[in-house]
Amino acid sequence: MRFELIVFDFDGVIADSERLACGVAAVLATELGAPTTEDEGLELFMGRRAGDVQALVEARSGRACPGFIPELQRRTLAAFSNELQEVTGATRFVRALAGRRKCIASSSAQVRLRAALDRLGLAKDFAGAVFSADEVERGKPYPDLFLYAANRMSVAPERCVVIEDSVSGVRAAVEARMAVIGLLAGSHVDEGHAARLEAAGATAIARRFEDVADWIAERER
């Protein structure tokens, strides 16, 4: 079966940003009365949209945190402008898909996605095909975003393959009835990450983008 749409998560799949973004969120959470280490930030916040991160911080701190989202966005964009890099092999893989339909379905806000894509030089590669969890009622691990992206691209869910790095994202893709490759190429990945993605229901595990390409080619024979 040939996949009609390749759906990319963004943070930790295209941009090597999980540790950077979750670290920013962990520092802000700590300042607001919810002490959070960088590793705890990865565990708690990875793959979640800003509103869900705010809810977690408020629950941990025991108080409301007005202004959390714009401050998180400001700090994250500042960090991205100075430090953001691609996940190794991402640009090469994306460019090799010339002629194939692809999109991004990310928990990040559109303003953050646009800034990051511009920095990585990939904005034109995904023109008109970047979807944010802010556009749906529920973020990952619910399937809403992936189903929304497939609908916007006019492709049936079962004809899509998702590339994800987070447990919540893998669960969302499984609930959307899409094949999902758990990618381990980001700098945030630790020894137990593959097992967590497998437990969440990943169809396959890939350590590099070359492995992603090989798996897709094998499935499409």
Short mmCIF file of C-alpha atoms in Angstrom, two decimals, residues 5 27 35-36 39 56 58 64 71 89 97 99 115 123-124 137 163 171 182-183 195 197 205 213 216 218:
data_model
loop_
_atom_site.label_atom_id
_atom_site.label_comp_id
_atom_site.label_asym_id
_atom_site.label_seq_id
_atom_site.Cartn_x
_atom_site.Cartn_y
_atom_site.Cartn_z
CA LEU A 5 0.21 11.49 3.09
CA VAL A 27 12.43 27.02 34.19
CA PRO A 35 9.87 23.15 40.82
CA THR A 36 10.66 21.18 37.67
CA ASP A 39 14.30 15.86 32.68
CA LEU A 56 -0.05 20.97 34.50
CA GLU A 58 -1.10 25.26 37.72
CA ALA A 64 -3.47 30.15 38.66
CA GLU A 71 5.57 34.37 28.45
CA GLY A 89 18.79 14.16 8.54
CA LEU A 97 9.99 13.52 -0.63
CA GLY A 99 6.39 15.04 -5.34
CA ALA A 115 9.50 31.03 13.24
CA ALA A 123 8.92 27.07 5.27
CA LYS A 124 8.44 26.62 1.52
CA GLU A 137 -10.60 21.15 20.51
CA ILE A 163 6.42 10.33 12.18
CA ARG A 171 -1.07 7.52 21.14
CA GLY A 182 8.46 6.33 16.52
CA LEU A 183 11.58 8.37 15.73
CA ALA A 195 10.27 1.03 24.85
CA LEU A 197 6.97 4.52 22.18
CA ILE A 205 10.73 2.34 15.62
CA ALA A 213 12.76 5.84 4.49
CA ILE A 216 8.15 3.24 4.18
CA GLU A 218 9.31 -1.78 2.49
#
